[in-house]
Amino acid sequence: MLIDNQKELVLKGYSKLKEKYTEISDILDKEVLRQQKTLSLVASCCAVSPEVLAAMSSALVNVTAEGSPKFRYHAGCENVDLVEQIAINSACELFGASYANVQPHSASSANYEVISQLLSPGDTILGMDMDSGGHLTHGSSVTLSGTYYNSVGYHTTSEGEIDFEEVEKLALGNKPRLIICGATAYSREIDFKKFREIADKVDAILLADISHIAGLVIAGYHNSPINFAHVTTTCTHKQLAGPRGGLILSGKDADTLVPGKNITFRRALQKAVFPWMQGAPAVNLIAAKAVTFQKAKTKEFKEYISRIRETANFMAEEFNKCGFEVVGGKSENHTILLKLHGEMTGYIAEKALEKYSVIVNKNRIPGETRTSTVTSGLRIGVGALAQRNIDKEGCVEIVKLFCEILENVIPINDKEFSEKYDLTEIKDRVEEICNRYPIEEYLV
Ligand code: DSN
């Protein structure tokens, strides 16, 4: 029998999954519950909306569509072309960009596409050092970006802000081909204009990776890099609450020539994704990105981002009041970075909190002395809390939970710990908080 709509197809799929692949189906159901019964404060996580989930399950996944709208290497792409063009137009409108590529599989892929297309192996990249909050793809020695390229790292000051004096000195001294700004564990606003001024002094290309702050940028709570950076990348999950995927954007530089090359950024970026790095795109995810970009234009999205800012400010103050060391003393985005003291490691703190359904991640901090699998910091993000519409009372309760759980811990070594008292009742308190502040995106 002909199935002529997406809903019927997906519902049939769910019934079959439950009937024939019970073990997997049960795990999927458990995960739905786990997410609702635990408090996620992972800075890169939030819940996608049901309509984004539905778009991800669409029959578009069956289409092989190398190329771009109207320039495909396969037939049968009339619907794919329509949906990809909507995604491109929506992304440009949303970010005020004049070029968008919606095909990257992730922001890491997007970064490598840009870097490897615009640079030659051995060229110098100036990016934020990981201990100061930079991302792996910004030049870390354990990645391609720090192996095939000569990577130089800049740092933060003792006040927790990007050290622009150092950035300029390193730029003048090393003449990088590319400067990368953007971070994965940094709680201050990034001055994109200042980065561009430095890039222009040494004829470097400027790449802004706004994966962590894309929502703040769209909603006007953070300055936008689109017309300062030659190229901007972001993921489409995190603050955008869309599917896991990447996006490449360019603003006023899109039609200028890439320094030292006879090609515009627009053309180079187009080639960078296909055929340079990727084959056929995940078109179902492109449909979900299109929904995400349209949702991000709504008043509700702006309200959610404004809750992120309020919650981050308030919680940073509460952590300070409770005696935690907040790196840089405050938050200007969605992230609060805690520096742990004494024998308490990031690993132990993460595990102890997880035991009571509070989900965070260990993180390197400025001046880090421990390995990346142990660390001396915790990175906290409030995006998922903002989706729960958390209020001040809820924030106070959560910070109190942190205190109670971590004060009860006795570290034995970097990864093992015992506890002073049995705190089993805290798990019930967390579940009660989760019930009181349900994940809104799941309900609307
Ligand atoms: N970049 C990593 C993070 O910030 O958590 C994964 O997305």
mmCIF file of C-alpha atoms in Angstrom, residues 101-387:
data_model
loop_
_atom_site.group_PDB
_atom_site.id
_atom_site.type_symbol
_atom_site.label_atom_id
_atom_site.label_comp_id
_atom_site.label_asym_id
_atom_site.label_seq_id
_atom_site.Cartn_x
_atom_site.Cartn_y
_atom_site.Cartn_z
ATOM 1 C CA ASN A 101 26.630 26.256 3.383
ATOM 2 C CA VAL A 102 24.272 23.973 5.306
ATOM 3 C CA GLN A 103 25.942 20.671 4.420
ATOM 4 C CA PRO A 104 28.773 20.235 6.989
ATOM 5 C CA HIS A 105 28.208 17.192 9.175
ATOM 6 C CA SER A 106 29.446 19.043 12.289
ATOM 7 C CA ALA A 107 31.215 22.241 13.302
ATOM 8 C CA SER A 108 34.472 20.276 13.533
ATOM 9 C CA SER A 109 33.966 19.146 9.919
ATOM 10 C CA ALA A 110 33.117 22.729 8.976
ATOM 11 C CA ASN A 111 36.329 23.993 10.614
ATOM 12 C CA TYR A 112 38.463 21.405 8.822
ATOM 13 C CA GLU A 113 36.751 22.169 5.528
ATOM 14 C CA VAL A 114 37.545 25.854 5.888
ATOM 15 C CA ILE A 115 41.077 25.380 7.222
ATOM 16 C CA SER A 116 42.193 22.788 4.680
ATOM 17 C CA GLN A 117 40.660 24.681 1.745
ATOM 18 C CA LEU A 118 42.145 28.072 2.604
ATOM 19 C CA LEU A 119 45.533 26.979 3.998
ATOM 20 C CA SER A 120 48.387 24.802 2.794
ATOM 21 C CA PRO A 121 49.942 22.207 5.114
ATOM 22 C CA GLY A 122 52.615 23.896 7.225
ATOM 23 C CA ASP A 123 50.864 27.278 7.271
ATOM 24 C CA THR A 124 50.460 28.883 10.677
ATOM 25 C CA ILE A 125 47.177 28.942 12.635
ATOM 26 C CA LEU A 126 46.800 31.258 15.622
ATOM 27 C CA GLY A 127 44.015 29.917 17.831
ATOM 28 C CA MET A 128 42.956 29.922 21.463
ATOM 29 C CA ASP A 129 44.924 27.537 23.647
ATOM 30 C CA MET A 130 42.758 24.713 25.003
ATOM 31 C CA ASP A 131 43.492 25.493 28.658
ATOM 32 C CA SER A 132 42.134 28.988 28.036
ATOM 33 C CA GLY A 133 38.960 27.575 26.485
ATOM 34 C CA GLY A 134 39.843 26.924 22.829
ATOM 35 C CA HIS A 135 38.427 24.018 20.834
ATOM 36 C CA LEU A 136 40.336 20.942 19.659
ATOM 37 C CA THR A 137 39.987 21.992 16.006
ATOM 38 C CA HIS A 138 41.539 25.405 16.674
ATOM 39 C CA GLY A 139 45.090 24.034 16.658
ATOM 40 C CA SER A 140 45.345 21.378 19.373
ATOM 41 C CA SER A 141 48.383 19.117 18.906
ATOM 42 C CA VAL A 142 46.253 15.969 19.235
ATOM 43 C CA THR A 143 44.238 16.923 16.136
ATOM 44 C CA LEU A 144 44.772 17.435 12.437
ATOM 45 C CA SER A 145 44.667 21.212 12.997
ATOM 46 C CA GLY A 146 47.754 21.108 15.207
ATOM 47 C CA THR A 147 49.561 18.406 13.241
ATOM 48 C CA TYR A 148 49.393 19.410 9.570
ATOM 49 C CA TYR A 149 49.596 23.109 10.424
ATOM 50 C CA ASN A 150 51.979 25.098 12.580
ATOM 51 C CA SER A 151 49.794 25.928 15.531
ATOM 52 C CA VAL A 152 50.361 28.858 17.897
ATOM 53 C CA GLY A 153 48.081 29.392 20.910
ATOM 54 C CA TYR A 154 46.918 32.569 22.639
ATOM 55 C CA HIS A 155 45.691 32.680 26.219
ATOM 56 C CA THR A 156 43.442 34.488 28.672
ATOM 57 C CA THR A 157 44.598 37.058 31.230
ATOM 58 C CA SER A 158 44.421 36.450 34.975
ATOM 59 C CA GLU A 159 41.006 38.188 34.819
ATOM 60 C CA GLY A 160 39.804 35.434 32.493
ATOM 61 C CA GLU A 161 39.604 37.590 29.340
ATOM 62 C CA ILE A 162 41.305 37.003 25.994
ATOM 63 C CA ASP A 163 44.754 38.584 26.205
ATOM 64 C CA PHE A 164 44.589 40.811 23.109
ATOM 65 C CA GLU A 165 48.079 42.177 23.727
ATOM 66 C CA GLU A 166 49.368 38.624 23.433
ATOM 67 C CA VAL A 167 47.159 37.896 20.393
ATOM 68 C CA GLU A 168 48.619 40.910 18.567
ATOM 69 C CA LYS A 169 52.179 40.103 19.607
ATOM 70 C CA LEU A 170 51.837 36.488 18.459
ATOM 71 C CA ALA A 171 50.199 37.596 15.195
ATOM 72 C CA LEU A 172 52.983 40.085 14.422
ATOM 73 C CA GLY A 173 55.671 37.579 15.404
ATOM 74 C CA ASN A 174 54.289 34.501 13.648
ATOM 75 C CA LYS A 175 52.436 35.988 10.650
ATOM 76 C CA PRO A 176 49.647 33.376 10.751
ATOM 77 C CA ARG A 177 47.716 32.591 7.582
ATOM 78 C CA LEU A 178 44.642 32.046 9.776
ATOM 79 C CA ILE A 179 43.469 33.429 13.108
ATOM 80 C CA ILE A 180 40.668 31.509 14.813
ATOM 81 C CA CYS A 181 38.454 33.128 17.418
ATOM 82 C CA GLY A 182 35.721 31.319 19.280
ATOM 83 C CA ALA A 183 35.830 28.960 22.206
ATOM 84 C CA THR A 184 34.397 25.927 23.872
ATOM 85 C CA ALA A 185 34.944 26.833 27.528
ATOM 86 C CA TYR A 186 35.121 30.605 27.805
ATOM 87 C CA SER A 187 32.614 32.704 29.723
ATOM 88 C CA ARG A 188 33.303 36.209 28.357
ATOM 89 C CA GLU A 189 32.046 38.077 25.295
ATOM 90 C CA ILE A 190 34.444 37.853 22.349
ATOM 91 C CA ASP A 191 35.416 41.108 20.640
ATOM 92 C CA PHE A 192 35.280 40.066 16.976
ATOM 93 C CA LYS A 193 36.076 43.583 15.732
ATOM 94 C CA LYS A 194 39.345 43.597 17.641
ATOM 95 C CA PHE A 195 40.260 40.208 16.183
ATOM 96 C CA ARG A 196 39.628 41.511 12.663
ATOM 97 C CA GLU A 197 41.814 44.561 13.279
ATOM 98 C CA ILE A 198 44.666 42.279 14.317
ATOM 99 C CA ALA A 199 44.054 39.909 11.375
ATOM 100 C CA ASP A 200 44.173 42.838 8.946
ATOM 101 C CA LYS A 201 47.512 44.011 10.360
ATOM 102 C CA VAL A 202 49.136 40.722 9.280
ATOM 103 C CA ASP A 203 46.932 39.905 6.245
ATOM 104 C CA ALA A 204 45.538 36.863 8.019
ATOM 105 C CA ILE A 205 42.185 35.263 7.330
ATOM 106 C CA LEU A 206 39.827 35.431 10.329
ATOM 107 C CA LEU A 207 37.646 32.423 11.179
ATOM 108 C CA ALA A 208 35.065 32.798 13.957
ATOM 109 C CA ASP A 209 33.682 29.566 15.412
ATOM 110 C CA ILE A 210 30.490 30.514 17.251
ATOM 111 C CA SER A 211 29.289 26.984 18.020
ATOM 112 C CA HIS A 212 28.769 27.805 21.681
ATOM 113 C CA ILE A 213 27.197 31.237 21.292
ATOM 114 C CA ALA A 214 25.221 31.118 18.030
ATOM 115 C CA GLY A 215 21.898 31.637 19.819
ATOM 116 C CA LEU A 216 23.221 34.625 21.764
ATOM 117 C CA VAL A 217 24.508 36.138 18.501
ATOM 118 C CA ILE A 218 21.180 35.715 16.698
ATOM 119 C CA ALA A 219 19.171 37.115 19.584
ATOM 120 C CA GLY A 220 21.471 40.135 19.980
ATOM 121 C CA TYR A 221 23.001 39.156 23.327
ATOM 122 C CA HIS A 222 26.495 38.874 21.814
ATOM 123 C CA ASN A 223 28.140 40.917 19.069
ATOM 124 C CA SER A 224 28.065 39.171 15.686
ATOM 125 C CA PRO A 225 31.200 38.076 13.829
ATOM 126 C CA ILE A 226 29.467 37.722 10.457
ATOM 127 C CA ASN A 227 30.867 40.942 8.950
ATOM 128 C CA PHE A 228 34.109 40.945 10.937
ATOM 129 C CA ALA A 229 35.324 37.419 10.275
ATOM 130 C CA HIS A 230 35.966 36.342 6.687
ATOM 131 C CA VAL A 231 34.284 33.057 7.597
ATOM 132 C CA THR A 232 32.055 32.015 10.484
ATOM 133 C CA THR A 233 31.293 28.431 11.472
ATOM 134 C CA THR A 234 28.857 26.989 13.966
ATOM 135 C CA CYS A 235 27.193 23.760 14.874
ATOM 136 C CA THR A 236 23.426 23.612 14.617
ATOM 137 C CA HIS A 237 22.795 21.888 17.948
ATOM 138 C CA LYS A 238 23.911 23.492 21.232
ATOM 139 C CA GLN A 239 22.103 26.862 21.578
ATOM 140 C CA LEU A 240 20.281 26.574 18.257
ATOM 141 C CA ALA A 241 18.581 23.398 19.558
ATOM 142 C CA GLY A 242 18.715 21.856 16.114
ATOM 143 C CA PRO A 243 20.082 18.608 14.686
ATOM 144 C CA ARG A 244 23.730 17.669 15.170
ATOM 145 C CA GLY A 245 25.399 19.296 12.209
ATOM 146 C CA GLY A 246 27.488 22.211 11.008
ATOM 147 C CA LEU A 247 27.060 25.469 9.132
ATOM 148 C CA ILE A 248 29.502 27.741 7.291
ATOM 149 C CA LEU A 249 28.665 31.421 6.849
ATOM 150 C CA SER A 250 30.254 34.478 5.318
ATOM 151 C CA GLY A 251 29.190 38.112 5.391
ATOM 152 C CA LYS A 252 30.652 41.099 3.617
ATOM 153 C CA ASP A 253 33.786 39.205 2.588
ATOM 154 C CA ALA A 254 31.928 36.472 0.728
ATOM 155 C CA ASP A 255 32.677 37.963 -2.685
ATOM 156 C CA THR A 256 36.189 39.201 -1.983
ATOM 157 C CA LEU A 257 39.249 37.218 -3.039
ATOM 158 C CA VAL A 258 40.873 34.846 -0.548
ATOM 159 C CA PRO A 259 44.245 36.501 0.238
ATOM 160 C CA GLY A 260 46.912 35.066 -2.067
ATOM 161 C CA LYS A 261 44.405 33.134 -4.185
ATOM 162 C CA ASN A 262 42.426 33.912 -7.304
ATOM 163 C CA ILE A 263 39.131 32.705 -5.886
ATOM 164 C CA THR A 264 36.404 34.351 -3.813
ATOM 165 C CA PHE A 265 35.525 33.118 -0.324
ATOM 166 C CA ARG A 266 32.070 32.133 -1.626
ATOM 167 C CA ARG A 267 33.528 29.854 -4.287
ATOM 168 C CA ALA A 268 36.289 28.481 -2.049
ATOM 169 C CA LEU A 269 33.844 27.675 0.766
ATOM 170 C CA GLN A 270 31.477 25.993 -1.661
ATOM 171 C CA LYS A 271 34.298 23.737 -2.898
ATOM 172 C CA ALA A 272 35.580 23.216 0.651
ATOM 173 C CA VAL A 273 32.576 21.112 1.603
ATOM 174 C CA PHE A 274 31.947 19.243 -1.659
ATOM 175 C CA PRO A 275 33.966 17.808 -3.330
ATOM 176 C CA TRP A 276 36.951 18.684 -1.101
ATOM 177 C CA MET A 277 35.895 17.083 2.191
ATOM 178 C CA GLN A 278 32.414 15.602 2.037
ATOM 179 C CA GLY A 279 30.358 13.518 -0.362
ATOM 180 C CA ALA A 280 26.580 13.440 -0.337
ATOM 181 C CA PRO A 281 25.015 15.561 2.408
ATOM 182 C CA ALA A 282 22.617 14.234 5.065
ATOM 183 C CA VAL A 283 19.556 15.828 3.507
ATOM 184 C CA ASN A 284 17.214 14.801 6.317
ATOM 185 C CA LEU A 285 19.437 16.804 8.679
ATOM 186 C CA ILE A 286 19.364 19.739 6.248
ATOM 187 C CA ALA A 287 15.544 19.674 6.515
ATOM 188 C CA ALA A 288 15.901 19.699 10.303
ATOM 189 C CA LYS A 289 18.360 22.612 10.024
ATOM 190 C CA ALA A 290 15.787 24.510 7.935
ATOM 191 C CA VAL A 291 13.186 24.005 10.689
ATOM 192 C CA THR A 292 15.773 25.061 13.300
ATOM 193 C CA PHE A 293 16.647 28.300 11.476
ATOM 194 C CA GLN A 294 12.994 29.217 11.072
ATOM 195 C CA LYS A 295 12.283 28.445 14.738
ATOM 196 C CA ALA A 296 15.240 30.628 15.755
ATOM 197 C CA LYS A 297 13.459 33.651 14.255
ATOM 198 C CA THR A 298 10.554 33.388 16.676
ATOM 199 C CA LYS A 299 9.828 35.457 19.755
ATOM 200 C CA GLU A 300 9.903 32.242 21.834
ATOM 201 C CA PHE A 301 13.485 31.572 20.750
ATOM 202 C CA LYS A 302 14.550 35.068 21.792
ATOM 203 C CA GLU A 303 12.869 34.563 25.148
ATOM 204 C CA TYR A 304 14.729 31.283 25.629
ATOM 205 C CA ILE A 305 18.056 32.999 24.860
ATOM 206 C CA SER A 306 17.238 35.846 27.224
ATOM 207 C CA ARG A 307 16.580 33.215 29.952
ATOM 208 C CA ILE A 308 20.034 31.763 29.203
ATOM 209 C CA ARG A 309 21.650 35.140 29.930
ATOM 210 C CA GLU A 310 19.670 35.768 33.101
ATOM 211 C CA THR A 311 20.277 32.257 34.396
ATOM 212 C CA ALA A 312 24.031 32.342 33.678
ATOM 213 C CA ASN A 313 24.438 35.696 35.440
ATOM 214 C CA PHE A 314 22.441 34.617 38.446
ATOM 215 C CA MET A 315 24.026 31.188 38.811
ATOM 216 C CA ALA A 316 27.560 32.586 38.498
ATOM 217 C CA GLU A 317 26.752 34.911 41.422
ATOM 218 C CA GLU A 318 25.294 32.037 43.434
ATOM 219 C CA PHE A 319 28.375 29.865 42.816
ATOM 220 C CA ASN A 320 30.541 32.781 43.975
ATOM 221 C CA LYS A 321 28.396 33.191 47.111
ATOM 222 C CA CYS A 322 28.720 29.485 47.881
ATOM 223 C CA GLY A 323 32.512 29.738 47.866
ATOM 224 C CA PHE A 324 33.238 28.232 44.451
ATOM 225 C CA GLU A 325 35.927 29.892 42.341
ATOM 226 C CA VAL A 326 34.271 31.058 39.123
ATOM 227 C CA VAL A 327 36.982 31.513 36.489
ATOM 228 C CA GLY A 328 36.966 35.218 35.561
ATOM 229 C CA GLY A 329 34.431 35.830 38.349
ATOM 230 C CA LYS A 330 31.340 36.002 36.119
ATOM 231 C CA SER A 331 29.626 34.859 32.947
ATOM 232 C CA GLU A 332 28.838 36.971 29.897
ATOM 233 C CA ASN A 333 27.366 34.116 27.880
ATOM 234 C CA HIS A 334 25.926 30.728 28.845
ATOM 235 C CA THR A 335 29.010 29.178 30.463
ATOM 236 C CA ILE A 336 30.299 29.195 34.008
ATOM 237 C CA LEU A 337 33.714 27.650 34.516
ATOM 238 C CA LEU A 338 34.530 26.454 38.042
ATOM 239 C CA LYS A 339 38.093 26.028 39.248
ATOM 240 C CA LEU A 340 38.309 23.193 41.766
ATOM 241 C CA HIS A 341 40.744 23.271 44.649
ATOM 242 C CA GLY A 342 42.856 20.850 46.660
ATOM 243 C CA GLU A 343 42.522 17.173 45.832
ATOM 244 C CA MET A 344 39.144 17.615 44.119
ATOM 245 C CA THR A 345 39.538 16.881 40.398
ATOM 246 C CA GLY A 346 37.155 17.554 37.518
ATOM 247 C CA TYR A 347 36.834 13.797 37.025
ATOM 248 C CA ILE A 348 35.720 13.171 40.611
ATOM 249 C CA ALA A 349 33.367 16.175 40.695
ATOM 250 C CA GLU A 350 31.714 15.065 37.431
ATOM 251 C CA LYS A 351 31.241 11.486 38.704
ATOM 252 C CA ALA A 352 30.007 12.568 42.146
ATOM 253 C CA LEU A 353 27.409 14.914 40.634
ATOM 254 C CA GLU A 354 26.341 12.298 38.061
ATOM 255 C CA LYS A 355 25.661 9.849 40.895
ATOM 256 C CA TYR A 356 22.863 12.215 41.968
ATOM 257 C CA SER A 357 21.578 12.917 38.428
ATOM 258 C CA VAL A 358 23.339 16.263 37.985
ATOM 259 C CA ILE A 359 25.128 16.122 34.626
ATOM 260 C CA VAL A 360 28.159 18.347 33.931
ATOM 261 C CA ASN A 361 31.539 17.876 32.303
ATOM 262 C CA LYS A 362 35.066 18.107 33.607
ATOM 263 C CA ASN A 363 37.124 20.714 31.805
ATOM 264 C CA ARG A 364 40.634 22.043 31.521
ATOM 265 C CA ILE A 365 41.082 25.485 33.071
ATOM 266 C CA PRO A 366 43.676 28.256 32.629
ATOM 267 C CA GLY A 367 47.001 27.090 34.113
ATOM 268 C CA GLU A 368 45.820 23.456 34.089
ATOM 269 C CA THR A 369 48.205 20.998 35.790
ATOM 270 C CA ARG A 370 46.237 17.790 35.298
ATOM 271 C CA THR A 371 45.552 15.687 32.192
ATOM 272 C CA SER A 372 42.464 16.156 30.004
ATOM 273 C CA THR A 373 40.925 12.967 31.402
ATOM 274 C CA VAL A 374 41.263 14.278 34.977
ATOM 275 C CA THR A 375 41.332 18.128 34.853
ATOM 276 C CA SER A 376 40.923 20.719 37.617
ATOM 277 C CA GLY A 377 37.720 22.329 36.411
ATOM 278 C CA LEU A 378 34.039 21.891 35.740
ATOM 279 C CA ARG A 379 32.264 23.517 32.805
ATOM 280 C CA ILE A 380 28.665 24.415 33.450
ATOM 281 C CA GLY A 381 26.215 25.570 30.806
ATOM 282 C CA VAL A 382 22.700 26.798 31.392
ATOM 283 C CA GLY A 383 21.100 26.220 27.960
ATOM 284 C CA ALA A 384 19.172 23.126 29.048
ATOM 285 C CA LEU A 385 18.137 24.824 32.303
ATOM 286 C CA ALA A 386 16.764 27.758 30.291
ATOM 287 C CA GLN A 387 14.706 25.248 28.304
#
